[in-house]
XYZ file of C-alpha atoms in Angstrom:
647
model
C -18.615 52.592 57.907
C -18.704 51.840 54.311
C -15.498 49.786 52.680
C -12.916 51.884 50.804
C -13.480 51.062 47.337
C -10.134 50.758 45.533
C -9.867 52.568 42.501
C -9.513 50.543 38.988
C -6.484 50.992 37.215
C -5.994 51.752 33.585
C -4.748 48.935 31.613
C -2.093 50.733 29.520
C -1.205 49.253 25.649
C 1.752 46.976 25.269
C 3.173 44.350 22.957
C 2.944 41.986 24.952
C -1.034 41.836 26.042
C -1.849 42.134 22.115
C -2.526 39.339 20.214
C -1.062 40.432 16.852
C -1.779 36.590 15.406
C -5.241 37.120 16.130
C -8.354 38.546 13.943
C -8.578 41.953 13.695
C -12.197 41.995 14.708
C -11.091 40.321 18.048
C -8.354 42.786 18.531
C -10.367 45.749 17.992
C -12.838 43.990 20.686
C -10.287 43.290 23.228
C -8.592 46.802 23.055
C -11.740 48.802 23.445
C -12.093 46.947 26.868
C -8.227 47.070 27.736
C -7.283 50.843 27.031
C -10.179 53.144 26.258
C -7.255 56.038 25.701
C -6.460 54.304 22.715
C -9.330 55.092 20.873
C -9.983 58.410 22.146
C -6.309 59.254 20.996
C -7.660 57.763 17.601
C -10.460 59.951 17.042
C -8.544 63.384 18.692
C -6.397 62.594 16.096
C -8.820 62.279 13.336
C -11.130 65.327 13.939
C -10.546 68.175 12.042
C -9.159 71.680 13.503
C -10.518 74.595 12.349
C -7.287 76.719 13.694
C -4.051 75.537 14.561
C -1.688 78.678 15.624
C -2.222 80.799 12.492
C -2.871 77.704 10.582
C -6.433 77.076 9.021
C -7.734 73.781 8.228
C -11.151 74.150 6.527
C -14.178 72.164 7.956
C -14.320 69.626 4.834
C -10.350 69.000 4.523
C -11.093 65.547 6.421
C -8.414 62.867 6.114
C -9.543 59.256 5.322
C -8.444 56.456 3.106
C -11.256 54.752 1.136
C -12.076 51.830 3.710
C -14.251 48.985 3.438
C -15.104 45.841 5.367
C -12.982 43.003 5.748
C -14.035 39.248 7.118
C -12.752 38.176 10.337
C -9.814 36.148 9.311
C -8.299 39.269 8.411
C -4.803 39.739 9.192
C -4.375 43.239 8.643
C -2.378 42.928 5.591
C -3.625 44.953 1.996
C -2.649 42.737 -1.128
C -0.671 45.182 -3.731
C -3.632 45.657 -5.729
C -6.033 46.893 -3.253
C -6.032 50.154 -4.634
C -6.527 50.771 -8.096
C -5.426 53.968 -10.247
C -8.212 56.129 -11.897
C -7.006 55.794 -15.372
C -9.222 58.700 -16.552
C -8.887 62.117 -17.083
C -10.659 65.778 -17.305
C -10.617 68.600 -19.142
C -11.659 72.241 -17.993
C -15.600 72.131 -18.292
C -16.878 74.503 -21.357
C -20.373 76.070 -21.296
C -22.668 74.088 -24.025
C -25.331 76.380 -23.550
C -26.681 80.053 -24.630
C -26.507 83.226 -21.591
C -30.127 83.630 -20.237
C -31.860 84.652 -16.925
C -29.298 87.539 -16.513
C -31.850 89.721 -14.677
C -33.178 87.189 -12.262
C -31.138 86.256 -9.021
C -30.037 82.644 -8.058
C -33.262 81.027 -6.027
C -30.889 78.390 -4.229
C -29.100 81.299 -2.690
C -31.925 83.654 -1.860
C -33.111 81.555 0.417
C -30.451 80.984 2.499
C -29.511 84.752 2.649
C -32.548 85.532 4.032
C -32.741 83.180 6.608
C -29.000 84.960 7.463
C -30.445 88.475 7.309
C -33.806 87.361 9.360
C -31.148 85.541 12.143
C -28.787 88.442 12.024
C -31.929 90.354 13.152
C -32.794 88.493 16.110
C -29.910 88.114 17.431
C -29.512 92.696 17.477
C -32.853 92.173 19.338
C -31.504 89.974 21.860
C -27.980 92.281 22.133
C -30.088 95.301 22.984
C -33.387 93.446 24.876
C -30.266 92.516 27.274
C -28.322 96.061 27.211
C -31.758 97.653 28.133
C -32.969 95.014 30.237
C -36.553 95.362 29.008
C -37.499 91.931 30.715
C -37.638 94.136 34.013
C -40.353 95.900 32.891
C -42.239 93.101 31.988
C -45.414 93.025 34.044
C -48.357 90.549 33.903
C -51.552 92.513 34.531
C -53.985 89.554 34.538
C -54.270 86.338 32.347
C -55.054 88.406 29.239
C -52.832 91.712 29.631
C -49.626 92.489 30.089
C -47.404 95.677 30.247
C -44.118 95.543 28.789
C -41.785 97.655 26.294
C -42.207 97.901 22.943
C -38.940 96.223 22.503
C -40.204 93.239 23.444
C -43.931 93.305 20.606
C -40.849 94.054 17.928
C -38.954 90.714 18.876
C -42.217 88.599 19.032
C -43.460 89.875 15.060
C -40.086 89.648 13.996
C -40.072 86.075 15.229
C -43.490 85.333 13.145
C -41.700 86.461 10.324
C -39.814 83.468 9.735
C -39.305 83.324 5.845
C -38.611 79.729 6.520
C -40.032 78.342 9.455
C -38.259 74.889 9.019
C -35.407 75.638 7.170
C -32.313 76.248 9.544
C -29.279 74.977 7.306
C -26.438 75.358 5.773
C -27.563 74.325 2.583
C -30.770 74.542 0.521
C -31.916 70.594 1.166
C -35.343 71.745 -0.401
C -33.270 71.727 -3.612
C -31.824 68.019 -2.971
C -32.818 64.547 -4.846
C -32.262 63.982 -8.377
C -31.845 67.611 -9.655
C -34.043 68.962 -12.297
C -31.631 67.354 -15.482
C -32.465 64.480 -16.935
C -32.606 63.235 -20.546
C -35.600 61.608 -22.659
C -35.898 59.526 -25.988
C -39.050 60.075 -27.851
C -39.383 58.013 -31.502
C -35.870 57.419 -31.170
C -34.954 61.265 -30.708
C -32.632 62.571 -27.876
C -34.386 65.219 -25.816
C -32.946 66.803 -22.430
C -35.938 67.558 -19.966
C -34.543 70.817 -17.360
C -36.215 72.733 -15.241
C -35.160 76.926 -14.382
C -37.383 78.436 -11.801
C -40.872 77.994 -12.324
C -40.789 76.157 -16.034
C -39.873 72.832 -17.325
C -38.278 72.659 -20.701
C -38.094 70.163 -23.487
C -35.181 70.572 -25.782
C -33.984 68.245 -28.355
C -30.155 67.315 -27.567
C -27.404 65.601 -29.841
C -25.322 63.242 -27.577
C -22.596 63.300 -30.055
C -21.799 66.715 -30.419
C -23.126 67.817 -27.323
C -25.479 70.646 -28.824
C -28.462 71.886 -27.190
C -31.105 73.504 -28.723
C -32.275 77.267 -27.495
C -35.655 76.426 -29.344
C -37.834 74.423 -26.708
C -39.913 71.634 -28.222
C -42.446 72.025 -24.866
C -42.542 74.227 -21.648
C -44.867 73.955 -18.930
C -45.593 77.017 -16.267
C -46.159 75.674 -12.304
C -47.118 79.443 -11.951
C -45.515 82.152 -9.835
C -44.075 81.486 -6.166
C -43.766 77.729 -7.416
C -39.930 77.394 -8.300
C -39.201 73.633 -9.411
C -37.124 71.865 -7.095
C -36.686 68.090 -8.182
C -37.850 66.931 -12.070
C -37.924 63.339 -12.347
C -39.370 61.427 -15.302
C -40.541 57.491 -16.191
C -39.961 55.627 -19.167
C -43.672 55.915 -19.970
C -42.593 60.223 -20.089
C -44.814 60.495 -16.784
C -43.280 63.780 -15.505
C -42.956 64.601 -12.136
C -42.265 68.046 -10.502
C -42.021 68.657 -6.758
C -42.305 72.254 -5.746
C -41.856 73.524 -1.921
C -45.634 72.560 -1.359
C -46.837 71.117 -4.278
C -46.710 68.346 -7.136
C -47.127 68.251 -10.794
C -47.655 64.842 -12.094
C -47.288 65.572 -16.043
C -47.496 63.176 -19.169
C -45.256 64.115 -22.428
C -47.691 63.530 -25.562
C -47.298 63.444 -28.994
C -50.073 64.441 -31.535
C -48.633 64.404 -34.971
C -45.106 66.263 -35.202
C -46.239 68.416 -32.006
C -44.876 67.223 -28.358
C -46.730 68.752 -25.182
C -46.845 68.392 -21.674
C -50.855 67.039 -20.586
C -51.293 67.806 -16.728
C -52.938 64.838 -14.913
C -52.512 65.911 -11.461
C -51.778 68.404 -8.848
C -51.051 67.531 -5.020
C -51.106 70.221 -2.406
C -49.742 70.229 1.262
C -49.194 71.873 4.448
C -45.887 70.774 5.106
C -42.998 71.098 2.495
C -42.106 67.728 0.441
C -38.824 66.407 0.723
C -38.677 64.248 -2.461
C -39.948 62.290 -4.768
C -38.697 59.163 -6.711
C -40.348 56.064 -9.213
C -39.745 52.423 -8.072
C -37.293 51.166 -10.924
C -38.991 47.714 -10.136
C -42.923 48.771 -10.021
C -42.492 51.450 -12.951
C -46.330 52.634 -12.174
C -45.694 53.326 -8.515
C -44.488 56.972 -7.584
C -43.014 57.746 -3.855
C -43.845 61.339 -2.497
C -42.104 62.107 1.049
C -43.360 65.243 3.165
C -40.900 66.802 6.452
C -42.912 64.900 8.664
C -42.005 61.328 7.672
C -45.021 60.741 5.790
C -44.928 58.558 2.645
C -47.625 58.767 -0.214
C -47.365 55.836 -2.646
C -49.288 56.568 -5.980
C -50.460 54.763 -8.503
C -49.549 56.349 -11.669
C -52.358 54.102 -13.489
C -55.224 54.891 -11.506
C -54.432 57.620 -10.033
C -54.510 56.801 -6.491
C -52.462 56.784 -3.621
C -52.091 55.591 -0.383
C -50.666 57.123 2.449
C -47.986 55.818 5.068
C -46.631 57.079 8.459
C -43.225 56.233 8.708
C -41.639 55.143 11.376
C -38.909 57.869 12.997
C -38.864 59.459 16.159
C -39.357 62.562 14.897
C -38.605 65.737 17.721
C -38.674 69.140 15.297
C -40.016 69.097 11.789
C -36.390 71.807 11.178
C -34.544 70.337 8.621
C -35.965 67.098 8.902
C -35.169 65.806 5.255
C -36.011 62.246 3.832
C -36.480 60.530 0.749
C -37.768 57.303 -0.206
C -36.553 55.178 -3.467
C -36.591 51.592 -4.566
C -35.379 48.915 -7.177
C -36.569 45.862 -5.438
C -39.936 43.928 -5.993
C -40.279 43.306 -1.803
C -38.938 46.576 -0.437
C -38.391 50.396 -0.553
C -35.916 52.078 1.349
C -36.180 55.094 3.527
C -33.311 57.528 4.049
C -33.874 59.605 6.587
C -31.320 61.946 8.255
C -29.370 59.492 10.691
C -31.021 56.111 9.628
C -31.629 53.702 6.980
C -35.276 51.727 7.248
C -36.060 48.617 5.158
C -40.125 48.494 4.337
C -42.271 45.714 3.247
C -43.754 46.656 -0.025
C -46.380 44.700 0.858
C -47.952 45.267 4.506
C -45.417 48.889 4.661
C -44.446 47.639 7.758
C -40.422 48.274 8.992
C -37.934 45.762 8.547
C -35.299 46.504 9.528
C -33.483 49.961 10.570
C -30.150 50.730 10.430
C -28.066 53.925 12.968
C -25.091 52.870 12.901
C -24.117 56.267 10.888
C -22.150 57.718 13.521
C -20.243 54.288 14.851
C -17.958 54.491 10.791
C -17.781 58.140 10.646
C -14.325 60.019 12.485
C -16.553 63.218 12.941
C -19.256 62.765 14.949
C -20.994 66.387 14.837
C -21.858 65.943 11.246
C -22.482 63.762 9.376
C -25.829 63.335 8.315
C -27.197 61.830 5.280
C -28.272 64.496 2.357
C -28.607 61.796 -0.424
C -29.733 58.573 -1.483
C -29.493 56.152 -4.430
C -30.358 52.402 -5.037
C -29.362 51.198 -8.179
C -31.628 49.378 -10.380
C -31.337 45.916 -10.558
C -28.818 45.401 -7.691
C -28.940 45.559 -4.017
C -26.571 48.167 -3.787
C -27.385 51.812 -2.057
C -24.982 54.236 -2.146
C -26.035 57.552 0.286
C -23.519 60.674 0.917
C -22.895 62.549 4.287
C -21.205 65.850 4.480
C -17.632 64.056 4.090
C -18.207 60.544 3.254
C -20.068 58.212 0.296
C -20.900 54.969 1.311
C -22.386 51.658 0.052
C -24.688 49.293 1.889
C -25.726 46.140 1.352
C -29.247 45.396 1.208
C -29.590 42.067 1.485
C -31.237 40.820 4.723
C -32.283 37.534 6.877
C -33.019 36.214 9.654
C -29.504 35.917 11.176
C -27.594 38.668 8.609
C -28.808 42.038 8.674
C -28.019 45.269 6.196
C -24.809 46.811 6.818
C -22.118 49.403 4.932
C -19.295 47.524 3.121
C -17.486 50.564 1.549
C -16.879 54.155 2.394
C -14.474 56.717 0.359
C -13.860 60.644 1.844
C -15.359 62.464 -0.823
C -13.594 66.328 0.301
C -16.465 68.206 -1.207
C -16.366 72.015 0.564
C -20.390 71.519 0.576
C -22.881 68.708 1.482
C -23.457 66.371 -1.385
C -27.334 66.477 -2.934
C -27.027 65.067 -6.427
C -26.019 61.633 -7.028
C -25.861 60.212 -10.672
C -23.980 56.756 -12.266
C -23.657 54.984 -16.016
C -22.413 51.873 -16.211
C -18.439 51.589 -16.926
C -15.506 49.353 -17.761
C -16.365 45.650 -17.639
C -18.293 45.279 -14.085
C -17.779 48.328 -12.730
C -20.002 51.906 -11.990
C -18.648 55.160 -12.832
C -20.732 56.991 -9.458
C -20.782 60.710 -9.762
C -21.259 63.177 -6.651
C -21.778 66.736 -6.753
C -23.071 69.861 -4.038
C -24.362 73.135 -5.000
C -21.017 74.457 -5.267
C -20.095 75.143 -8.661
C -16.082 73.959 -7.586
C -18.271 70.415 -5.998
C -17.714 67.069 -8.090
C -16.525 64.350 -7.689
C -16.306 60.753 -9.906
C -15.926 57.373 -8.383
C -15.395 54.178 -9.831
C -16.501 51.006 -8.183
C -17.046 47.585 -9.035
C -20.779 46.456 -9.583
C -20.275 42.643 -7.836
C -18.796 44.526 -4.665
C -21.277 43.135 -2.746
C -20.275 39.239 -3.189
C -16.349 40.357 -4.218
C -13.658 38.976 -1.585
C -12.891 42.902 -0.337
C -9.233 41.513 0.574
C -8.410 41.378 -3.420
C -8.702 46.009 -3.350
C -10.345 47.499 -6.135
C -10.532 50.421 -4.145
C -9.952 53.952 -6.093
C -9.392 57.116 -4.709
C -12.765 60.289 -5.598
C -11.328 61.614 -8.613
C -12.119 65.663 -8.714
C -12.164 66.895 -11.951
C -10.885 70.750 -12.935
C -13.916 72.863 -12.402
C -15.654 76.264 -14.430
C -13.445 78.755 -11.976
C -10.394 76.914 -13.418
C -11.653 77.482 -16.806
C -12.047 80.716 -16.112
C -8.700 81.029 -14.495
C -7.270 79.488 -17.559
C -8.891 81.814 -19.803
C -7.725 84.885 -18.414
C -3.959 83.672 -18.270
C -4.983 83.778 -22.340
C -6.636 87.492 -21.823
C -9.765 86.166 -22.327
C -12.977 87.105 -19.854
C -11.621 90.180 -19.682
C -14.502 92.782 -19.191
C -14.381 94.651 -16.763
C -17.350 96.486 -16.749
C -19.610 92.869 -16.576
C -17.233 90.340 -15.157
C -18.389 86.688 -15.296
C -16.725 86.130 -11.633
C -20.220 85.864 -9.816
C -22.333 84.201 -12.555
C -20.358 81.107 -13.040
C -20.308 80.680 -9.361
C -24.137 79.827 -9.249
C -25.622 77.359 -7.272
C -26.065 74.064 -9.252
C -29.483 72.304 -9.582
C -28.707 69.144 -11.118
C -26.002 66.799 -12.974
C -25.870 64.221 -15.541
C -23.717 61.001 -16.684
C -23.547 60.282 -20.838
C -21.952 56.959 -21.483
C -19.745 58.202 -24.865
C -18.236 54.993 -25.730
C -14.748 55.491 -24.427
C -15.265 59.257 -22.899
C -17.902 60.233 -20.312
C -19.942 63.419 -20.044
C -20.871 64.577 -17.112
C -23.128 67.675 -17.580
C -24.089 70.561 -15.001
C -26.870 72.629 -14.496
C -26.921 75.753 -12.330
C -30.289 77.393 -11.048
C -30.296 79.899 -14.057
C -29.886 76.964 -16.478
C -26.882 77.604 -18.173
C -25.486 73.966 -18.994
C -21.351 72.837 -18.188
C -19.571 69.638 -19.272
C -17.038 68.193 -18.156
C -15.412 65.267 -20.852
C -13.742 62.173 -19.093
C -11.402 60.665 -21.293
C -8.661 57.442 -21.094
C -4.863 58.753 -20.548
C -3.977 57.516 -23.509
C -6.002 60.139 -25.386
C -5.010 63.033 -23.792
C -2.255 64.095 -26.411
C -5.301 64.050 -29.177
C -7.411 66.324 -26.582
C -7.917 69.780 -27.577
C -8.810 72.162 -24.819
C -10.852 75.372 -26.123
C -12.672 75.510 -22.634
C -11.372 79.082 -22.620
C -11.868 80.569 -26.288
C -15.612 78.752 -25.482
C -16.249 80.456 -22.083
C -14.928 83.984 -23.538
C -17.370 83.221 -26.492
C -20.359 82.581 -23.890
C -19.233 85.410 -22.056
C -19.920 87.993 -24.543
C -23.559 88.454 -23.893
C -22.882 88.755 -20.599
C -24.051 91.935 -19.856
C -25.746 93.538 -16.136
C -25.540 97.374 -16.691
C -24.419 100.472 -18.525
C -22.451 102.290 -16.273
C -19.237 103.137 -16.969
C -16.155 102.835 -14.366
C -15.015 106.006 -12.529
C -12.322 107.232 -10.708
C -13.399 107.329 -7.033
C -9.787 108.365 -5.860
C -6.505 108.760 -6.324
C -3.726 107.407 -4.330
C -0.774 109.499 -2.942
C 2.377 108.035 -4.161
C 4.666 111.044 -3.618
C 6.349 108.815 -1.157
C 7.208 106.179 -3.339
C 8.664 108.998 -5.939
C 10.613 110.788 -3.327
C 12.716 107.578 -2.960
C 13.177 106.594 -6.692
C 16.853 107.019 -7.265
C 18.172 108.252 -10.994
C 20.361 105.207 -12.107
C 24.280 106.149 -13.120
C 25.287 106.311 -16.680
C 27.671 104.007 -16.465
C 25.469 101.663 -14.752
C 25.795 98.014 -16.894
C 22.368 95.990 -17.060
C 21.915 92.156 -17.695
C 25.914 91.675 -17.419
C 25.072 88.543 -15.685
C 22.869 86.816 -18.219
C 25.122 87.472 -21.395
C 27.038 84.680 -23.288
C 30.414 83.965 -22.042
C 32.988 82.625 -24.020
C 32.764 78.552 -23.925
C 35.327 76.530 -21.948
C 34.804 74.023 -24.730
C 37.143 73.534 -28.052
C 34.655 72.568 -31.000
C 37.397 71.644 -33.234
C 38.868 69.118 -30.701
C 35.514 67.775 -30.129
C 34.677 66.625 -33.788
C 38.640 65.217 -34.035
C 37.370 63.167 -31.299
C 33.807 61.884 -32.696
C 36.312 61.005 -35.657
C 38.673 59.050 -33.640
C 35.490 57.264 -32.274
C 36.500 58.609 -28.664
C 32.599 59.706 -28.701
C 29.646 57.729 -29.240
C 29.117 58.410 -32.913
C 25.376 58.636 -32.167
C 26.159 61.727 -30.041
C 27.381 63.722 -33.392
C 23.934 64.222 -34.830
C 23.329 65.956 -31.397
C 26.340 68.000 -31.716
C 26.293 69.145 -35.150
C 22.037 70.140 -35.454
C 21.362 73.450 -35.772
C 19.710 75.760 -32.835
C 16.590 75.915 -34.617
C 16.347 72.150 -34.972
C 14.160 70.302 -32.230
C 14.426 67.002 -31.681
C 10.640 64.922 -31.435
C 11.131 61.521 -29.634
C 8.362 58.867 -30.729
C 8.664 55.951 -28.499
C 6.280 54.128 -30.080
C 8.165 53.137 -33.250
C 11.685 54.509 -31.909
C 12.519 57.280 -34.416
C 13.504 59.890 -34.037
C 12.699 62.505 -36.390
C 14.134 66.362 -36.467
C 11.923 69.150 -37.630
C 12.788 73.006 -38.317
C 10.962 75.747 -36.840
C 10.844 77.378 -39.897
C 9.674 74.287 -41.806
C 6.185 72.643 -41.782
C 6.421 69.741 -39.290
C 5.324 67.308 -42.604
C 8.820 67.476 -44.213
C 10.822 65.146 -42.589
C 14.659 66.054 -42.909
C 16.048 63.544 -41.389
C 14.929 59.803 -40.082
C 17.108 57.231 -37.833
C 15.372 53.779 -37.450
């Protein structure tokens, strides 16, 4: 008979078996092993309900302090300037360009509505192919015939019908990368290179005043059924557009006073690309990733590429996004859905991969990785999940391997695609991250020496979400502006976006927006300090836009009329002698004025008090504390003439 084995009891978490003197890390270590309740209570805690009672907590309201990685002499303890206030502010975005594409419909959307319509679909079938039972009547006649209902043919073409056979998301990831925005100097002239639908534009664009021209310099056509999804460009104005299955590879030239876009390639495939990027370090090299891991590596000089199977266990080709981008002269990096690799540029073989996604993440369902950026110069990459932004260190050996330092909760509603930066205050980044949603984007500043910084000195600084175009719009109407109400603007400002942009301005920052139909946002980040010279005319501008807004002729209608004899039956008529507003009228004051001056006379009252006492109603009172005066103006008076100064 075999021995009773006695069951092990669970340590339980006390004062007095913790080491509070000791390293965090070996803490952490000892009290995974002593009271595995501890951290299951930790991450219960942490996951986000969807419905509490009657409560609900959207899916992207995830709590989270930025974190990042401490060494392991620790203590536990955050100096007083770990974090750091974002001493920058936003006004309401304002459209900077002209109304166009009403007639079309947004292509980002589309997409996704009818994968929703082709699921909605299937799943009827399978409701009534189980009411009927039809698999009952399924019969096998020999290895080539069978008998069944007609139900059953109907599922099977619907199920061909796939618009999308490897799209299954939430979001249109065909549309992530680096957007289809970006800007261009040619002969020392600004141009801004966008792409709407199946074009590419060239427009010239003055930084200063933020004007756009509506008369393109140079367009280029990738023909019908070939939307643009990602437009990236070199600084030899190589041109690169990636369409679902197919790549441009386009050169800006310049013969006399006429720019034009030469076409010196076109790549076909099978398989949808994913994305492509230039290697900031090899400017000549171009990176082209396809769904099923595999990396084409061109060389923009001779025209040739070469083609690389990376390595990724890969078990559906659904949703299976990647990109590849570099800024070092030894490796690329490859960003895959739940990893980071590290490639030799040299013999393409794998350094080093990193999955430890889901070990710094409190929800474990998902968060997958939907963008990518390594900064030139630096060994910094910074890659967004649905609710986090992180940065990794890049720098390997033998004994220390690639890991995430820093991590902030972004609290986007949608999963981040577009990821932008300019250079900031004195050694920091100003890192911008923004979804499709037109409501999505967020700024955050970081430090550029993060990497070698001692983490225990802070610098951390909270996502800063700037006011967005609904809140302009919000804004406006509270002015009775955006008023129409036969072609409201509710629906168009809420397209899907398709790229951003970060302008350096000296002091300010631009950040500019693109949505699928190309109309152009900007939002203007300014220092506190300036905010009382700001002038907002977000609203008068979006009212202006507005005008030509304009979907159809018909006129509104009355459909019905409501039946409100109820409400009149118990309207009561109010008595004659019925007083209104007794409540809010002047009473008689409690105070004696005449005994109050005797007393500012007899210096009972601060003598500095009279002015107060004796100004007339009309009079306000402006308080400068810069230069301590203060200065009284009359409402009926210019605000120039000064009646009055106390220094």
């Amino acid at each position: 008979m075999a021995a009773k084995v006695p069951k092990k009891g669970l340590a339980h978490l006390t004062a007095d078996n913790v080491d509070n003197a000791a390293p965090v890390k070996k803490i952490l270590d000892e009290l995974h092993h002593k009271n595995h309740q501890a951290y299951t209570f930790y991450k219960e805690v942490l996951r986000p309900r969807r419905t509490i009672g009657t409560e609900d907590h959207m899916h992207y309201t995830l709590p989270g302090h930025p974190i990042n990685t401490f060494d392991e002499e620790w203590d536990g303890e955050l100096n007083l300037d770990y974090f750091e206030p974002f001493r920058y502010k936003s006004l309401p975005p304002k459209m900077i360009t002209k109304l166009k594409n009403v007639d079309k419909s947004d292509p980002v959307t589309s997409l996704l509505w009818k994968k929703i319509q082709w699921q909605r679909t299937i799943t009827n079938y399978k409701c009534i192919a189980t009411t009927l039972k039809v698999l009952e009547n399924y019969e096998q006649i020999n290895e080539e015939v069978v008998q069944c209902p007609k139900h059953l043919i109907d599922i099977a073409a619907h199920l061909d019908s796939d618009p999308t056979p490897h799209f299954n998301s939430s979001y249109n990831w065909y549309y992530a990368g680096n957007g289809n925005l970006q800007t261009v100097c040619i002969d020392w002239v600004d141009y801004l290179l966008h792409s709407e639908f199946n074009k590419v534009y060239l427009s010239e664009f003055n930084k200063n005043i933020l004007n756009i021209n509506p008369e393109h310099v140079a367009e280029y056509d990738c023909g019908d059924e070939n939307n643009i999804l990602e437009t990236i460009i070199s600084s030899e104005h190589i041109t690169v557009l990636r369409t679902k299955c197919k790549i441009f590879i386009l050169k800006l030239t310049k013969i006399i006073d006429r720019i034009t876009f030469e076409k010196l390639k076109c790549i076909k495939s099978e398989l949808p690309y994913t994305s492509v990027a230039f290697d900031n370090y090899h400017k000549n090299i171009l990176y082209i990733t396809s769904l099923d891991h595999k990396l084409s590596i061109i060389n923009l000089d001779r025209m040739k590429a070469r083609s690389v199977q990376l390595k990724a266990k890969l078990t559906t080709l659904t949703d299976n996004w990647n990109s590849v981008v570099s800024s070092e002269k030894l490796f690329y990096v490859h960003a895959a859905r739940d990893s980071i690799s590290i490639y030799d540029k040299w013999s393409n073989n794998v350094v080093q991969v990193w999955k430890n996604l889901r070990k710094i993440t409190d929800d474990y369902s998902c968060n997958d990785i939907s963008v990518a950026k390594h900064f030139e110069g630096t060994s910094s990459l910074y890659f967004g999940t649905d609710h986090h932004l992180f940065l990794m260190d890049l720098r390997y050996g033998p004994r220390n391997n690639s890991k995430v330092v820093q991590r902030w909760t972004h609290g986007m509603e949608c999963v981040p695609t577009y990821l932008q930066y300019c250079k900031s205050e004195f050694c920091k980044d100003l890192i911008c991250l923004s979804s499709q949603w037109c409501e999505d984007m967020c700024v955050v500043p970081n430090y550029n020496d993060r990497l070698i910084r001692d983490t225990n000195n802070g610098g951390v600084t909270l996502p800063y979400r700037p006011p967005n175009i609904r809140n302009t719009l919000y804004g406006a109407r509270e002015n009775m502006l955006c008023l129409n109400p036969y072609n409201p603007i509710d629906s168009r400002i809420c397209t899907s976006i398709t790229g951003n942009l970060i302008l350096d301005q000296g002091e300010k920052y631009d950040i500019l927006l693109q949505n699928a139909f190309g109309d152009i946002s900007c939002h203007t980040l300014f220092p506190e300090h300036l905010e009382t010279f700001m002038e907002d005319d977000s609203g008068e501008s979006l009212h202006k836009w507005s005008e030509t807004y304009k979907t159809h002729d018909n006129d509104l209608e009355v459909s019905s009329i409501e039946n409100i004899a109820g409400v009149l039956r118990k309207l009561r008529k109010m008595p004659k002698d019925h007083r209104i507003n007794d409540d809010f009228q002047n009473q008689k004051s409690i105070f004696n004025e005449n005994e109050i001056v005797k007393a500012f006379e007899e210096e009972e009252i601060d003598i500095g008090l009279k002015e107060a006492w004796t100004a007339d109603v009309n009079e306000t009172r402006v308080n400068e504390s810069s230069n301590n005066n203060n200065l009284y103006y009359s409402d009926d008076e210019s605000h120039s003439n000064v009646e009055n100064t106390e220094i």
